[in-house]
Structures are given as C-alpha cells and as structure tokens.
Amino acid sequence: MSRGFTQLDANGRLRHLITLDDVPRPVLVELLDRAQGYLSPAGSLPPRGEDLAGWTVANLFAEPSTRTRASFELAAVRLGADTINLDVMLSSRAKGESIIDTIYTLQEMQVNVFVIRDAEAGIHEYVARHVGPGVSVISGGEAHLSHPTQGLLDALTIRQCMGGFDGLVVTIAGDVRRSRVARSAHRALSTLGVAEIRIVAPPVMMPDAAEFAGARRVGSLDDGIAGADVVMMLRIQRERATGAGATDLVDYHQNYGLTAARLGRASPRAIVMHPGPMNRGVEITSDVADGPQSMIRRQVANGVAVRMAVLAHFAAARGRPA
Ligand code: ASP
C-alpha cells in the first residue's frame, strides 16, 4: 500500500482488507477464531448469522473466479446480507465508465462492502480511498500481489491440521513469482510465527530478492520438500506468463510436479495444499490431489468460513449501518 493509507481504523480493527501486510497478529488470530466458529460438519446445514442483516455486498470481479466469488457470495448471504455480482469487465468498463463511477453508482444504491478482484495493481487501494464513510473494500485478488482471504484460509487450514504454527516447516512451491496466493500465505504465516518458510521454484518463477523476506529459496523440489510439514503447491499462471516466462509443461512436471514419490520425502504427517484451480498432471498428480494427505477440499470449506469471519469483523467493528 502507498504511504499515508492504512486499512485499519483508529481502534486497530480492519476498515478494509486489501493486503495482509499490516494486519497485526491479534487481528489475524481473531479472524481465524471467528472462522473456526463458522464451520460445521460436512453434511450438516451451514452456520448462519444475522451480523450483516441490512447490508449489501457487491462482488466486482474483473478476472475469472469460481471459488473466491462463490464463497464471498455464500458468506455474505449466510450472514444475512443482500448481494449483487457484477462482471465489471463486461458492464461499465466496457462502456467506458471508469471504475470509480461504477463505485459511486453502487454506493448510491447503498452498497456497504465491495469485494474486488482485478488484474491491475493498486485498484483496490484507489477504490478504498474514494468510498464513503462506513463502506469497506475487500480484495478478492489483486494482480500477482495479494489475495488476503486466501492467505487466511491457508493459515486456518494449517492451524486445524497442525494444531498451531510453532516449529513448522512450510514449503510453497511452483510459480511463486506470479502468485498472489504465495505472497499472502507468506505474509500470514510469517506474522503467525511459522519457523521456516521455503519457496521452491525454477529460476524463471523465483521472485525478486527483495520479496519474501526471511524465506529460504530452494531451486529443487526434491530438496525443498524434504522434511516439510506443509507442502503448498501453486498453479502455473499461464495467463500471466509472457514470452520468456513460458514453460514446457512436461519438463515442468518432471522437475516441479508433486508426485506421491516426491511427497514421500516430506514429513510423514505432511499435508498438501493447493489454492485451485489445479492443473492436474502438471504441478500436482491426481493421486496426490485426491489422496489422504490432501487438504485441498478442506481449504474450500475454510474459504467460506474465513470470508464470513472478515465480514463479521467489519460488522462488529462498525456496528450496523444506520
Ligand atoms: N485462485 C487463486 C487466485 O486467484 C489461485 C490461482 O488462480 O492460481 O490467485
């Protein structure tokens, strides 16, 4: 975020959620605790609440999304809000209206929360600077930079499976350079006290040296996975790859694909994660993705709970809109 902008209010609570960069540990823990309370056993009815009764949540997604968009909508509805979903690419922008005019228009319709996914860095903060008092912005993904609710759901999944963060070795492997998921996971896990974060990538997918402070950089997946408690695989971001970044997928799978044999090098209690959508047979094989160590479906369940927790946090911080 740029200087002079903060997403926290005067009481240190979230007014917006655009990045995990400045979110203090107690707020992260509060969100994880809240999210835990929004989970119910598979097959039972999902928890509901009235925290957002009277609120309106607008999902503005300018990039494709299945999980994130659906889970934000379910989270809002299950807390009693009205929701609208707009494909901003197809609507106002295509007609030449600037995003800020779209925001002002929706604000007049008494939208209280904007959930925005956009490939352009800085849009979320720009919108947050322009919304009226009592209106919040949540990022549902910003370029390659940030995906805060994904970082939270990843942290929640790890806490559930490992009982905490102390002493863990977490390996984040794949297209790290272009991954907002990796950046937000690194931020959340660093704040929560994970002892060792390894990032594993071929040179072309390794992030710049100034990024991922404190993480160990490893060029080989076989080495990077050894003894890991958590193995987080990333999707190859083919849509973000340009000429030099293009990758031979067969070759990539040979060297950086997670197979059952490779997973055998991790700790015996290791869990496997992936944010989805998966390129099966490229960064991960199906037997691993669907195997007993995979928490990939649990991540999806946690995604709804975490988004409910963020919305409920806003409601608690602000009280009901008048
Ligand atoms: N769904 C995640 C994202 O929006 C991960 C991915 O697309 O690779 O970043």
PDB file of C-alpha atoms in Angstrom, residues 13-309:
ATOM      1  CA  ARG A  13      -9.524  -3.032  13.542  1.00  0.00           C
ATOM      2  CA  LEU A  14      -9.958  -3.597   9.838  1.00  0.00           C
ATOM      3  CA  ARG A  15     -11.794  -0.928   7.918  1.00  0.00           C
ATOM      4  CA  HIS A  16     -10.765  -2.586   4.638  1.00  0.00           C
ATOM      5  CA  LEU A  17      -8.934  -5.813   3.791  1.00  0.00           C
ATOM      6  CA  ILE A  18      -6.674  -5.260   0.818  1.00  0.00           C
ATOM      7  CA  THR A  19      -3.478  -6.896   1.989  1.00  0.00           C
ATOM      8  CA  LEU A  20      -2.246  -8.887   4.980  1.00  0.00           C
ATOM      9  CA  ASP A  21       0.918  -6.773   5.140  1.00  0.00           C
ATOM     10  CA  ASP A  22      -0.018  -4.586   8.097  1.00  0.00           C
ATOM     11  CA  VAL A  23      -2.559  -6.833   9.793  1.00  0.00           C
ATOM     12  CA  PRO A  24      -1.353  -7.414  13.354  1.00  0.00           C
ATOM     13  CA  ARG A  25      -1.137 -10.919  14.760  1.00  0.00           C
ATOM     14  CA  PRO A  26      -4.040 -10.483  17.242  1.00  0.00           C
ATOM     15  CA  VAL A  27      -6.357  -9.468  14.383  1.00  0.00           C
ATOM     16  CA  LEU A  28      -5.247 -12.476  12.319  1.00  0.00           C
ATOM     17  CA  VAL A  29      -5.873 -14.762  15.286  1.00  0.00           C
ATOM     18  CA  GLU A  30      -9.270 -13.192  15.913  1.00  0.00           C
ATOM     19  CA  LEU A  31     -10.247 -13.790  12.274  1.00  0.00           C
ATOM     20  CA  LEU A  32      -9.099 -17.423  12.420  1.00  0.00           C
ATOM     21  CA  ASP A  33     -11.002 -17.972  15.675  1.00  0.00           C
ATOM     22  CA  ARG A  34     -14.141 -16.405  14.244  1.00  0.00           C
ATOM     23  CA  ALA A  35     -13.808 -18.513  11.084  1.00  0.00           C
ATOM     24  CA  GLN A  36     -13.483 -21.692  13.124  1.00  0.00           C
ATOM     25  CA  GLY A  37     -16.873 -20.884  14.634  1.00  0.00           C
ATOM     26  CA  TYR A  38     -18.437 -20.748  11.175  1.00  0.00           C
ATOM     27  CA  LEU A  39     -17.605 -24.358  10.339  1.00  0.00           C
ATOM     28  CA  SER A  40     -19.985 -27.245  10.728  1.00  0.00           C
ATOM     29  CA  PRO A  41     -19.576 -30.961   9.967  1.00  0.00           C
ATOM     30  CA  ALA A  42     -19.907 -31.990   6.332  1.00  0.00           C
ATOM     31  CA  GLY A  43     -23.469 -32.974   5.553  1.00  0.00           C
ATOM     32  CA  SER A  44     -24.994 -30.665   8.154  1.00  0.00           C
ATOM     33  CA  LEU A  45     -26.552 -27.300   7.370  1.00  0.00           C
ATOM     34  CA  PRO A  46     -24.067 -24.431   7.204  1.00  0.00           C
ATOM     35  CA  PRO A  47     -23.928 -21.983  10.119  1.00  0.00           C
ATOM     36  CA  ARG A  48     -25.834 -18.754   9.613  1.00  0.00           C
ATOM     37  CA  GLY A  49     -25.973 -15.428  11.364  1.00  0.00           C
ATOM     38  CA  GLU A  50     -27.620 -12.056  11.214  1.00  0.00           C
ATOM     39  CA  ASP A  51     -24.464  -9.976  11.583  1.00  0.00           C
ATOM     40  CA  LEU A  52     -24.907  -8.459   8.131  1.00  0.00           C
ATOM     41  CA  ALA A  53     -28.686  -8.049   8.128  1.00  0.00           C
ATOM     42  CA  GLY A  54     -29.453  -4.913   6.144  1.00  0.00           C
ATOM     43  CA  TRP A  55     -26.027  -4.801   4.477  1.00  0.00           C
ATOM     44  CA  THR A  56     -25.401  -5.076   0.771  1.00  0.00           C
ATOM     45  CA  VAL A  57     -22.249  -6.724  -0.554  1.00  0.00           C
ATOM     46  CA  ALA A  58     -21.222  -6.171  -4.178  1.00  0.00           C
ATOM     47  CA  ASN A  59     -18.851  -8.621  -5.865  1.00  0.00           C
ATOM     48  CA  LEU A  60     -16.946  -6.873  -8.654  1.00  0.00           C
ATOM     49  CA  PHE A  61     -14.773  -9.442 -10.381  1.00  0.00           C
ATOM     50  CA  ALA A  62     -12.763  -8.432 -13.425  1.00  0.00           C
ATOM     51  CA  GLU A  63     -10.886 -11.735 -13.591  1.00  0.00           C
ATOM     52  CA  PRO A  64     -12.279 -15.270 -13.710  1.00  0.00           C
ATOM     53  CA  SER A  65     -13.120 -16.856 -10.381  1.00  0.00           C
ATOM     54  CA  THR A  66     -15.154 -19.781  -9.173  1.00  0.00           C
ATOM     55  CA  ARG A  67     -14.173 -20.486  -5.576  1.00  0.00           C
ATOM     56  CA  THR A  68     -13.498 -16.979  -4.375  1.00  0.00           C
ATOM     57  CA  ARG A  69     -16.545 -15.395  -5.922  1.00  0.00           C
ATOM     58  CA  ALA A  70     -18.957 -18.145  -4.892  1.00  0.00           C
ATOM     59  CA  SER A  71     -17.597 -18.241  -1.368  1.00  0.00           C
ATOM     60  CA  PHE A  72     -17.827 -14.476  -0.874  1.00  0.00           C
ATOM     61  CA  GLU A  73     -21.419 -14.589  -2.046  1.00  0.00           C
ATOM     62  CA  LEU A  74     -22.323 -17.515   0.219  1.00  0.00           C
ATOM     63  CA  ALA A  75     -20.524 -15.895   3.144  1.00  0.00           C
ATOM     64  CA  ALA A  76     -22.491 -12.672   2.724  1.00  0.00           C
ATOM     65  CA  VAL A  77     -25.836 -14.407   2.240  1.00  0.00           C
ATOM     66  CA  ARG A  78     -25.282 -16.707   5.228  1.00  0.00           C
ATOM     67  CA  LEU A  79     -24.733 -13.643   7.381  1.00  0.00           C
ATOM     68  CA  GLY A  80     -27.963 -12.081   6.198  1.00  0.00           C
ATOM     69  CA  ALA A  81     -26.700  -9.583   3.580  1.00  0.00           C
ATOM     70  CA  ASP A  82     -28.102  -8.791   0.153  1.00  0.00           C
ATOM     71  CA  THR A  83     -25.599  -9.419  -2.632  1.00  0.00           C
ATOM     72  CA  ILE A  84     -25.031  -8.360  -6.195  1.00  0.00           C
ATOM     73  CA  ASN A  85     -22.495  -9.808  -8.620  1.00  0.00           C
ATOM     74  CA  LEU A  86     -21.195  -7.693 -11.457  1.00  0.00           C
ATOM     75  CA  ASP A  87     -18.762  -8.654 -14.128  1.00  0.00           C
ATOM     76  CA  VAL A  88     -17.270  -5.182 -14.281  1.00  0.00           C
ATOM     77  CA  MET A  89     -15.297  -6.027 -17.398  1.00  0.00           C
ATOM     78  CA  LEU A  90     -18.494  -6.673 -19.275  1.00  0.00           C
ATOM     79  CA  SER A  91     -20.566  -3.898 -17.816  1.00  0.00           C
ATOM     80  CA  SER A  92     -19.460  -0.374 -17.060  1.00  0.00           C
ATOM     81  CA  ARG A  93     -15.812  -0.572 -18.077  1.00  0.00           C
ATOM     82  CA  ALA A  94     -16.615  -1.920 -21.468  1.00  0.00           C
ATOM     83  CA  LYS A  95     -18.931   1.055 -21.893  1.00  0.00           C
ATOM     84  CA  GLY A  96     -16.117   3.406 -20.985  1.00  0.00           C
ATOM     85  CA  GLU A  97     -17.226   4.232 -17.465  1.00  0.00           C
ATOM     86  CA  SER A  98     -14.365   4.433 -15.018  1.00  0.00           C
ATOM     87  CA  ILE A  99     -14.336   2.069 -12.069  1.00  0.00           C
ATOM     88  CA  ILE A 100     -14.824   4.938  -9.675  1.00  0.00           C
ATOM     89  CA  ASP A 101     -18.076   5.966 -11.377  1.00  0.00           C
ATOM     90  CA  THR A 102     -19.240   2.392 -11.006  1.00  0.00           C
ATOM     91  CA  ILE A 103     -18.374   2.540  -7.312  1.00  0.00           C
ATOM     92  CA  TYR A 104     -20.221   5.843  -6.805  1.00  0.00           C
ATOM     93  CA  THR A 105     -23.237   4.471  -8.616  1.00  0.00           C
ATOM     94  CA  LEU A 106     -23.353   1.365  -6.441  1.00  0.00           C
ATOM     95  CA  GLN A 107     -22.723   3.397  -3.326  1.00  0.00           C
ATOM     96  CA  GLU A 108     -25.882   5.374  -4.084  1.00  0.00           C
ATOM     97  CA  MET A 109     -27.651   2.016  -4.083  1.00  0.00           C
ATOM     98  CA  GLN A 110     -26.357   1.631  -0.521  1.00  0.00           C
ATOM     99  CA  VAL A 111     -23.715  -0.979  -1.065  1.00  0.00           C
ATOM    100  CA  ASN A 112     -21.686  -1.339   2.153  1.00  0.00           C
ATOM    101  CA  VAL A 113     -18.934  -3.715   1.045  1.00  0.00           C
ATOM    102  CA  PHE A 114     -17.161  -4.005  -2.292  1.00  0.00           C
ATOM    103  CA  VAL A 115     -15.341  -7.256  -2.971  1.00  0.00           C
ATOM    104  CA  ILE A 116     -12.994  -6.588  -5.873  1.00  0.00           C
ATOM    105  CA  ARG A 117     -10.808  -8.835  -7.998  1.00  0.00           C
ATOM    106  CA  ASP A 118      -8.710  -7.085 -10.580  1.00  0.00           C
ATOM    107  CA  ALA A 119      -5.512  -7.719 -12.510  1.00  0.00           C
ATOM    108  CA  GLU A 120      -4.389  -4.131 -12.071  1.00  0.00           C
ATOM    109  CA  ALA A 121      -2.223  -3.410  -9.041  1.00  0.00           C
ATOM    110  CA  GLY A 122      -3.421  -0.504  -6.924  1.00  0.00           C
ATOM    111  CA  ILE A 123      -7.108  -0.503  -7.941  1.00  0.00           C
ATOM    112  CA  HIS A 124      -8.244  -1.770  -4.537  1.00  0.00           C
ATOM    113  CA  GLU A 125      -6.483   0.950  -2.602  1.00  0.00           C
ATOM    114  CA  TYR A 126      -7.675   3.544  -5.097  1.00  0.00           C
ATOM    115  CA  VAL A 127     -11.278   2.497  -4.553  1.00  0.00           C
ATOM    116  CA  ALA A 128     -10.788   2.353  -0.775  1.00  0.00           C
ATOM    117  CA  ARG A 129      -9.549   5.935  -0.790  1.00  0.00           C
ATOM    118  CA  HIS A 130     -12.682   7.060  -2.601  1.00  0.00           C
ATOM    119  CA  VAL A 131     -15.511   5.202  -0.858  1.00  0.00           C
ATOM    120  CA  GLY A 132     -17.724   6.952   1.649  1.00  0.00           C
ATOM    121  CA  PRO A 133     -17.529   6.523   5.417  1.00  0.00           C
ATOM    122  CA  GLY A 134     -18.812   3.172   6.533  1.00  0.00           C
ATOM    123  CA  VAL A 135     -18.091   1.495   3.187  1.00  0.00           C
ATOM    124  CA  SER A 136     -15.436  -1.226   3.058  1.00  0.00           C
ATOM    125  CA  VAL A 137     -13.306  -2.740   0.324  1.00  0.00           C
ATOM    126  CA  ILE A 138     -12.125  -6.352   0.403  1.00  0.00           C
ATOM    127  CA  SER A 139      -9.679  -7.739  -2.103  1.00  0.00           C
ATOM    128  CA  GLY A 140     -10.702 -10.939  -3.805  1.00  0.00           C
ATOM    129  CA  GLY A 141      -7.331 -10.884  -5.597  1.00  0.00           C
ATOM    130  CA  GLU A 142      -5.023  -8.113  -6.792  1.00  0.00           C
ATOM    131  CA  ALA A 143      -2.714  -8.768  -9.746  1.00  0.00           C
ATOM    132  CA  HIS A 144       0.155 -11.015  -8.610  1.00  0.00           C
ATOM    133  CA  LEU A 145       0.357  -9.117  -5.333  1.00  0.00           C
ATOM    134  CA  SER A 146      -2.252 -10.041  -2.824  1.00  0.00           C
ATOM    135  CA  HIS A 147      -5.117 -12.396  -2.016  1.00  0.00           C
ATOM    136  CA  PRO A 148      -5.702 -11.809   1.682  1.00  0.00           C
ATOM    137  CA  THR A 149      -8.670 -14.107   2.286  1.00  0.00           C
ATOM    138  CA  GLN A 150      -6.751 -16.924   0.585  1.00  0.00           C
ATOM    139  CA  GLY A 151      -3.860 -16.284   2.976  1.00  0.00           C
ATOM    140  CA  LEU A 152      -6.292 -16.507   5.886  1.00  0.00           C
ATOM    141  CA  LEU A 153      -7.902 -19.730   4.712  1.00  0.00           C
ATOM    142  CA  ASP A 154      -4.491 -21.262   4.162  1.00  0.00           C
ATOM    143  CA  ALA A 155      -3.452 -20.281   7.686  1.00  0.00           C
ATOM    144  CA  LEU A 156      -6.692 -21.676   9.105  1.00  0.00           C
ATOM    145  CA  THR A 157      -6.196 -24.991   7.295  1.00  0.00           C
ATOM    146  CA  ILE A 158      -2.666 -25.285   8.646  1.00  0.00           C
ATOM    147  CA  ARG A 159      -3.734 -24.412  12.185  1.00  0.00           C
ATOM    148  CA  GLN A 160      -6.504 -27.027  12.093  1.00  0.00           C
ATOM    149  CA  CYS A 161      -4.212 -29.783  10.827  1.00  0.00           C
ATOM    150  CA  MET A 162      -1.068 -28.946  12.784  1.00  0.00           C
ATOM    151  CA  GLY A 163      -2.570 -27.525  15.964  1.00  0.00           C
ATOM    152  CA  GLY A 164      -0.630 -24.274  15.627  1.00  0.00           C
ATOM    153  CA  PHE A 165       2.268 -22.653  13.809  1.00  0.00           C
ATOM    154  CA  ASP A 166       5.233 -23.209  16.150  1.00  0.00           C
ATOM    155  CA  GLY A 167       8.188 -25.032  14.680  1.00  0.00           C
ATOM    156  CA  LEU A 168       6.534 -25.736  11.331  1.00  0.00           C
ATOM    157  CA  VAL A 169       8.351 -26.054   8.026  1.00  0.00           C
ATOM    158  CA  VAL A 170       6.134 -24.798   5.200  1.00  0.00           C
ATOM    159  CA  THR A 171       7.161 -25.291   1.574  1.00  0.00           C
ATOM    160  CA  ILE A 172       5.494 -23.109  -1.057  1.00  0.00           C
ATOM    161  CA  ALA A 173       6.325 -24.479  -4.490  1.00  0.00           C
ATOM    162  CA  GLY A 174       5.751 -23.560  -8.100  1.00  0.00           C
ATOM    163  CA  ASP A 175       5.056 -20.315  -9.900  1.00  0.00           C
ATOM    164  CA  VAL A 176       5.893 -18.186  -6.874  1.00  0.00           C
ATOM    165  CA  ARG A 177       6.892 -15.141  -8.895  1.00  0.00           C
ATOM    166  CA  ARG A 178       3.418 -14.638 -10.314  1.00  0.00           C
ATOM    167  CA  SER A 179       1.470 -15.888  -7.308  1.00  0.00           C
ATOM    168  CA  ARG A 180      -0.609 -13.611  -5.098  1.00  0.00           C
ATOM    169  CA  VAL A 181      -1.517 -16.723  -3.105  1.00  0.00           C
ATOM    170  CA  ALA A 182       2.138 -17.291  -2.214  1.00  0.00           C
ATOM    171  CA  ARG A 183       2.635 -13.654  -1.198  1.00  0.00           C
ATOM    172  CA  SER A 184      -0.397 -13.606   1.089  1.00  0.00           C
ATOM    173  CA  ALA A 185       0.418 -17.023   2.590  1.00  0.00           C
ATOM    174  CA  HIS A 186       3.988 -15.918   3.263  1.00  0.00           C
ATOM    175  CA  ARG A 187       2.742 -12.783   4.964  1.00  0.00           C
ATOM    176  CA  ALA A 188       0.139 -14.533   7.111  1.00  0.00           C
ATOM    177  CA  LEU A 189       2.434 -17.367   8.141  1.00  0.00           C
ATOM    178  CA  SER A 190       5.340 -15.036   8.938  1.00  0.00           C
ATOM    179  CA  THR A 191       3.112 -12.913  11.177  1.00  0.00           C
ATOM    180  CA  LEU A 192       1.728 -16.039  12.843  1.00  0.00           C
ATOM    181  CA  GLY A 193       5.235 -17.269  13.657  1.00  0.00           C
ATOM    182  CA  VAL A 194       5.993 -20.148  11.285  1.00  0.00           C
ATOM    183  CA  ALA A 195       9.630 -21.091  11.889  1.00  0.00           C
ATOM    184  CA  GLU A 196      10.697 -21.892   8.352  1.00  0.00           C
ATOM    185  CA  ILE A 197       9.139 -20.956   5.043  1.00  0.00           C
ATOM    186  CA  ARG A 198      10.791 -22.371   1.935  1.00  0.00           C
ATOM    187  CA  ILE A 199       9.996 -21.163  -1.518  1.00  0.00           C
ATOM    188  CA  VAL A 200      10.736 -23.578  -4.315  1.00  0.00           C
ATOM    189  CA  ALA A 201      10.717 -22.528  -7.971  1.00  0.00           C
ATOM    190  CA  PRO A 202      12.687 -22.767 -11.185  1.00  0.00           C
ATOM    191  CA  PRO A 203      14.764 -19.621 -11.786  1.00  0.00           C
ATOM    192  CA  VAL A 204      12.175 -18.050 -14.097  1.00  0.00           C
ATOM    193  CA  MET A 205       9.475 -18.386 -11.422  1.00  0.00           C
ATOM    194  CA  MET A 206      11.598 -17.271  -8.480  1.00  0.00           C
ATOM    195  CA  PRO A 207      10.534 -13.863  -7.086  1.00  0.00           C
ATOM    196  CA  ASP A 208      12.901 -10.902  -6.828  1.00  0.00           C
ATOM    197  CA  ALA A 209      15.388 -10.991  -3.966  1.00  0.00           C
ATOM    198  CA  ALA A 210      13.663  -8.111  -2.169  1.00  0.00           C
ATOM    199  CA  GLU A 211      10.469 -10.124  -1.761  1.00  0.00           C
ATOM    200  CA  PHE A 212       9.560 -12.952   0.652  1.00  0.00           C
ATOM    201  CA  ALA A 213      11.736 -11.658   3.470  1.00  0.00           C
ATOM    202  CA  GLY A 214      13.069 -14.416   5.687  1.00  0.00           C
ATOM    203  CA  ALA A 215      12.064 -17.276   3.372  1.00  0.00           C
ATOM    204  CA  ARG A 216      14.620 -19.862   2.231  1.00  0.00           C
ATOM    205  CA  ARG A 217      14.903 -20.103  -1.536  1.00  0.00           C
ATOM    206  CA  VAL A 218      15.398 -23.575  -2.957  1.00  0.00           C
ATOM    207  CA  GLY A 219      15.804 -24.473  -6.623  1.00  0.00           C
ATOM    208  CA  SER A 220      14.893 -28.150  -6.401  1.00  0.00           C
ATOM    209  CA  LEU A 221      11.524 -29.509  -5.270  1.00  0.00           C
ATOM    210  CA  ASP A 222      13.165 -32.693  -4.007  1.00  0.00           C
ATOM    211  CA  ASP A 223      15.335 -30.630  -1.665  1.00  0.00           C
ATOM    212  CA  GLY A 224      12.653 -28.088  -0.798  1.00  0.00           C
ATOM    213  CA  ILE A 225      10.130 -30.698   0.234  1.00  0.00           C
ATOM    214  CA  ALA A 226      12.470 -32.725   2.476  1.00  0.00           C
ATOM    215  CA  GLY A 227      11.026 -32.873   5.990  1.00  0.00           C
ATOM    216  CA  ALA A 228       8.301 -30.277   5.265  1.00  0.00           C
ATOM    217  CA  ASP A 229       5.134 -30.287   7.384  1.00  0.00           C
ATOM    218  CA  VAL A 230       3.096 -28.396   4.825  1.00  0.00           C
ATOM    219  CA  VAL A 231       3.505 -28.599   1.053  1.00  0.00           C
ATOM    220  CA  MET A 232       1.644 -25.801  -0.700  1.00  0.00           C
ATOM    221  CA  MET A 233       1.598 -26.216  -4.469  1.00  0.00           C
ATOM    222  CA  LEU A 234       0.765 -23.321  -6.765  1.00  0.00           C
ATOM    223  CA  ARG A 235      -0.919 -23.196 -10.117  1.00  0.00           C
ATOM    224  CA  ILE A 236       1.195 -22.279 -13.104  1.00  0.00           C
ATOM    225  CA  GLN A 237      -0.167 -18.853 -14.046  1.00  0.00           C
ATOM    226  CA  ARG A 238      -0.263 -19.424 -17.767  1.00  0.00           C
ATOM    227  CA  GLU A 239      -2.434 -16.358 -18.348  1.00  0.00           C
ATOM    228  CA  ARG A 240       0.208 -14.156 -16.676  1.00  0.00           C
ATOM    229  CA  ALA A 241       3.157 -15.735 -18.493  1.00  0.00           C
ATOM    230  CA  THR A 242       4.765 -13.759 -21.263  1.00  0.00           C
ATOM    231  CA  GLY A 243       7.320 -14.936 -23.860  1.00  0.00           C
ATOM    232  CA  ALA A 244      10.339 -15.643 -21.687  1.00  0.00           C
ATOM    233  CA  GLY A 245       8.160 -16.935 -18.866  1.00  0.00           C
ATOM    234  CA  ALA A 246       6.525 -19.619 -20.964  1.00  0.00           C
ATOM    235  CA  THR A 247       7.204 -23.107 -19.686  1.00  0.00           C
ATOM    236  CA  ASP A 248       7.323 -26.578 -21.168  1.00  0.00           C
ATOM    237  CA  LEU A 249       4.698 -28.368 -19.084  1.00  0.00           C
ATOM    238  CA  VAL A 250       6.106 -31.876 -19.460  1.00  0.00           C
ATOM    239  CA  ASP A 251       9.503 -30.674 -18.373  1.00  0.00           C
ATOM    240  CA  TYR A 252       7.942 -28.682 -15.547  1.00  0.00           C
ATOM    241  CA  HIS A 253       6.091 -31.732 -14.279  1.00  0.00           C
ATOM    242  CA  GLN A 254       9.296 -33.778 -14.327  1.00  0.00           C
ATOM    243  CA  ASN A 255      11.108 -31.312 -12.125  1.00  0.00           C
ATOM    244  CA  TYR A 256       8.450 -29.475 -10.140  1.00  0.00           C
ATOM    245  CA  GLY A 257       5.352 -31.665 -10.175  1.00  0.00           C
ATOM    246  CA  LEU A 258       4.229 -33.057  -6.828  1.00  0.00           C
ATOM    247  CA  THR A 259       4.005 -36.839  -7.142  1.00  0.00           C
ATOM    248  CA  ALA A 260       3.422 -39.467  -4.466  1.00  0.00           C
ATOM    249  CA  ALA A 261       7.118 -40.389  -4.613  1.00  0.00           C
ATOM    250  CA  ARG A 262       8.196 -36.797  -4.013  1.00  0.00           C
ATOM    251  CA  LEU A 263       5.685 -36.345  -1.226  1.00  0.00           C
ATOM    252  CA  GLY A 264       7.363 -39.295   0.486  1.00  0.00           C
ATOM    253  CA  ARG A 265      10.328 -37.008   1.192  1.00  0.00           C
ATOM    254  CA  ALA A 266       8.179 -34.676   3.323  1.00  0.00           C
ATOM    255  CA  SER A 267       7.376 -35.311   6.976  1.00  0.00           C
ATOM    256  CA  PRO A 268       5.111 -38.376   7.382  1.00  0.00           C
ATOM    257  CA  ARG A 269       2.418 -36.100   8.852  1.00  0.00           C
ATOM    258  CA  ALA A 270       2.712 -33.578   5.997  1.00  0.00           C
ATOM    259  CA  ILE A 271      -0.376 -32.057   4.459  1.00  0.00           C
ATOM    260  CA  VAL A 272      -0.751 -30.999   0.826  1.00  0.00           C
ATOM    261  CA  MET A 273      -2.468 -27.769  -0.191  1.00  0.00           C
ATOM    262  CA  HIS A 274      -3.354 -26.065  -3.466  1.00  0.00           C
ATOM    263  CA  PRO A 275      -5.487 -22.934  -3.923  1.00  0.00           C
ATOM    264  CA  GLY A 276      -7.154 -24.197  -7.096  1.00  0.00           C
ATOM    265  CA  PRO A 277      -7.802 -24.329  -9.906  1.00  0.00           C
ATOM    266  CA  MET A 278      -5.354 -27.214 -10.289  1.00  0.00           C
ATOM    267  CA  ASN A 279      -3.503 -28.217 -13.418  1.00  0.00           C
ATOM    268  CA  ARG A 280      -3.698 -31.942 -12.697  1.00  0.00           C
ATOM    269  CA  GLY A 281      -0.727 -33.779 -14.124  1.00  0.00           C
ATOM    270  CA  VAL A 282       1.332 -30.576 -14.227  1.00  0.00           C
ATOM    271  CA  GLU A 283       2.035 -29.145 -10.763  1.00  0.00           C
ATOM    272  CA  ILE A 284       0.301 -31.998  -8.952  1.00  0.00           C
ATOM    273  CA  THR A 285      -0.754 -35.542  -9.814  1.00  0.00           C
ATOM    274  CA  SER A 286      -4.326 -36.664  -9.230  1.00  0.00           C
ATOM    275  CA  ASP A 287      -3.378 -39.391  -6.765  1.00  0.00           C
ATOM    276  CA  VAL A 288      -1.783 -36.750  -4.525  1.00  0.00           C
ATOM    277  CA  ALA A 289      -4.526 -34.150  -5.060  1.00  0.00           C
ATOM    278  CA  ASP A 290      -7.177 -36.693  -4.083  1.00  0.00           C
ATOM    279  CA  GLY A 291      -5.034 -38.610  -1.587  1.00  0.00           C
ATOM    280  CA  PRO A 292      -5.230 -38.848   2.208  1.00  0.00           C
ATOM    281  CA  GLN A 293      -2.739 -36.050   2.840  1.00  0.00           C
ATOM    282  CA  SER A 294      -4.581 -33.589   0.621  1.00  0.00           C
ATOM    283  CA  MET A 295      -6.406 -30.738   2.367  1.00  0.00           C
ATOM    284  CA  ILE A 296      -7.434 -29.095  -0.889  1.00  0.00           C
ATOM    285  CA  ARG A 297     -11.158 -29.586  -0.380  1.00  0.00           C
ATOM    286  CA  ARG A 298     -10.912 -28.523   3.229  1.00  0.00           C
ATOM    287  CA  GLN A 299      -9.339 -25.286   2.008  1.00  0.00           C
ATOM    288  CA  VAL A 300     -12.506 -24.618   0.028  1.00  0.00           C
ATOM    289  CA  ALA A 301     -14.713 -25.192   3.082  1.00  0.00           C
ATOM    290  CA  ASN A 302     -12.469 -22.917   5.116  1.00  0.00           C
ATOM    291  CA  GLY A 303     -12.731 -20.259   2.412  1.00  0.00           C
ATOM    292  CA  VAL A 304     -16.404 -19.643   3.127  1.00  0.00           C
ATOM    293  CA  ALA A 305     -15.797 -19.554   6.879  1.00  0.00           C
ATOM    294  CA  VAL A 306     -12.910 -17.116   6.591  1.00  0.00           C
ATOM    295  CA  ARG A 307     -14.912 -14.760   4.376  1.00  0.00           C
ATOM    296  CA  MET A 308     -17.789 -14.876   6.868  1.00  0.00           C
ATOM    297  CA  ALA A 309     -15.271 -14.032   9.585  1.00  0.00           C
TER     298      ALA A 309
END
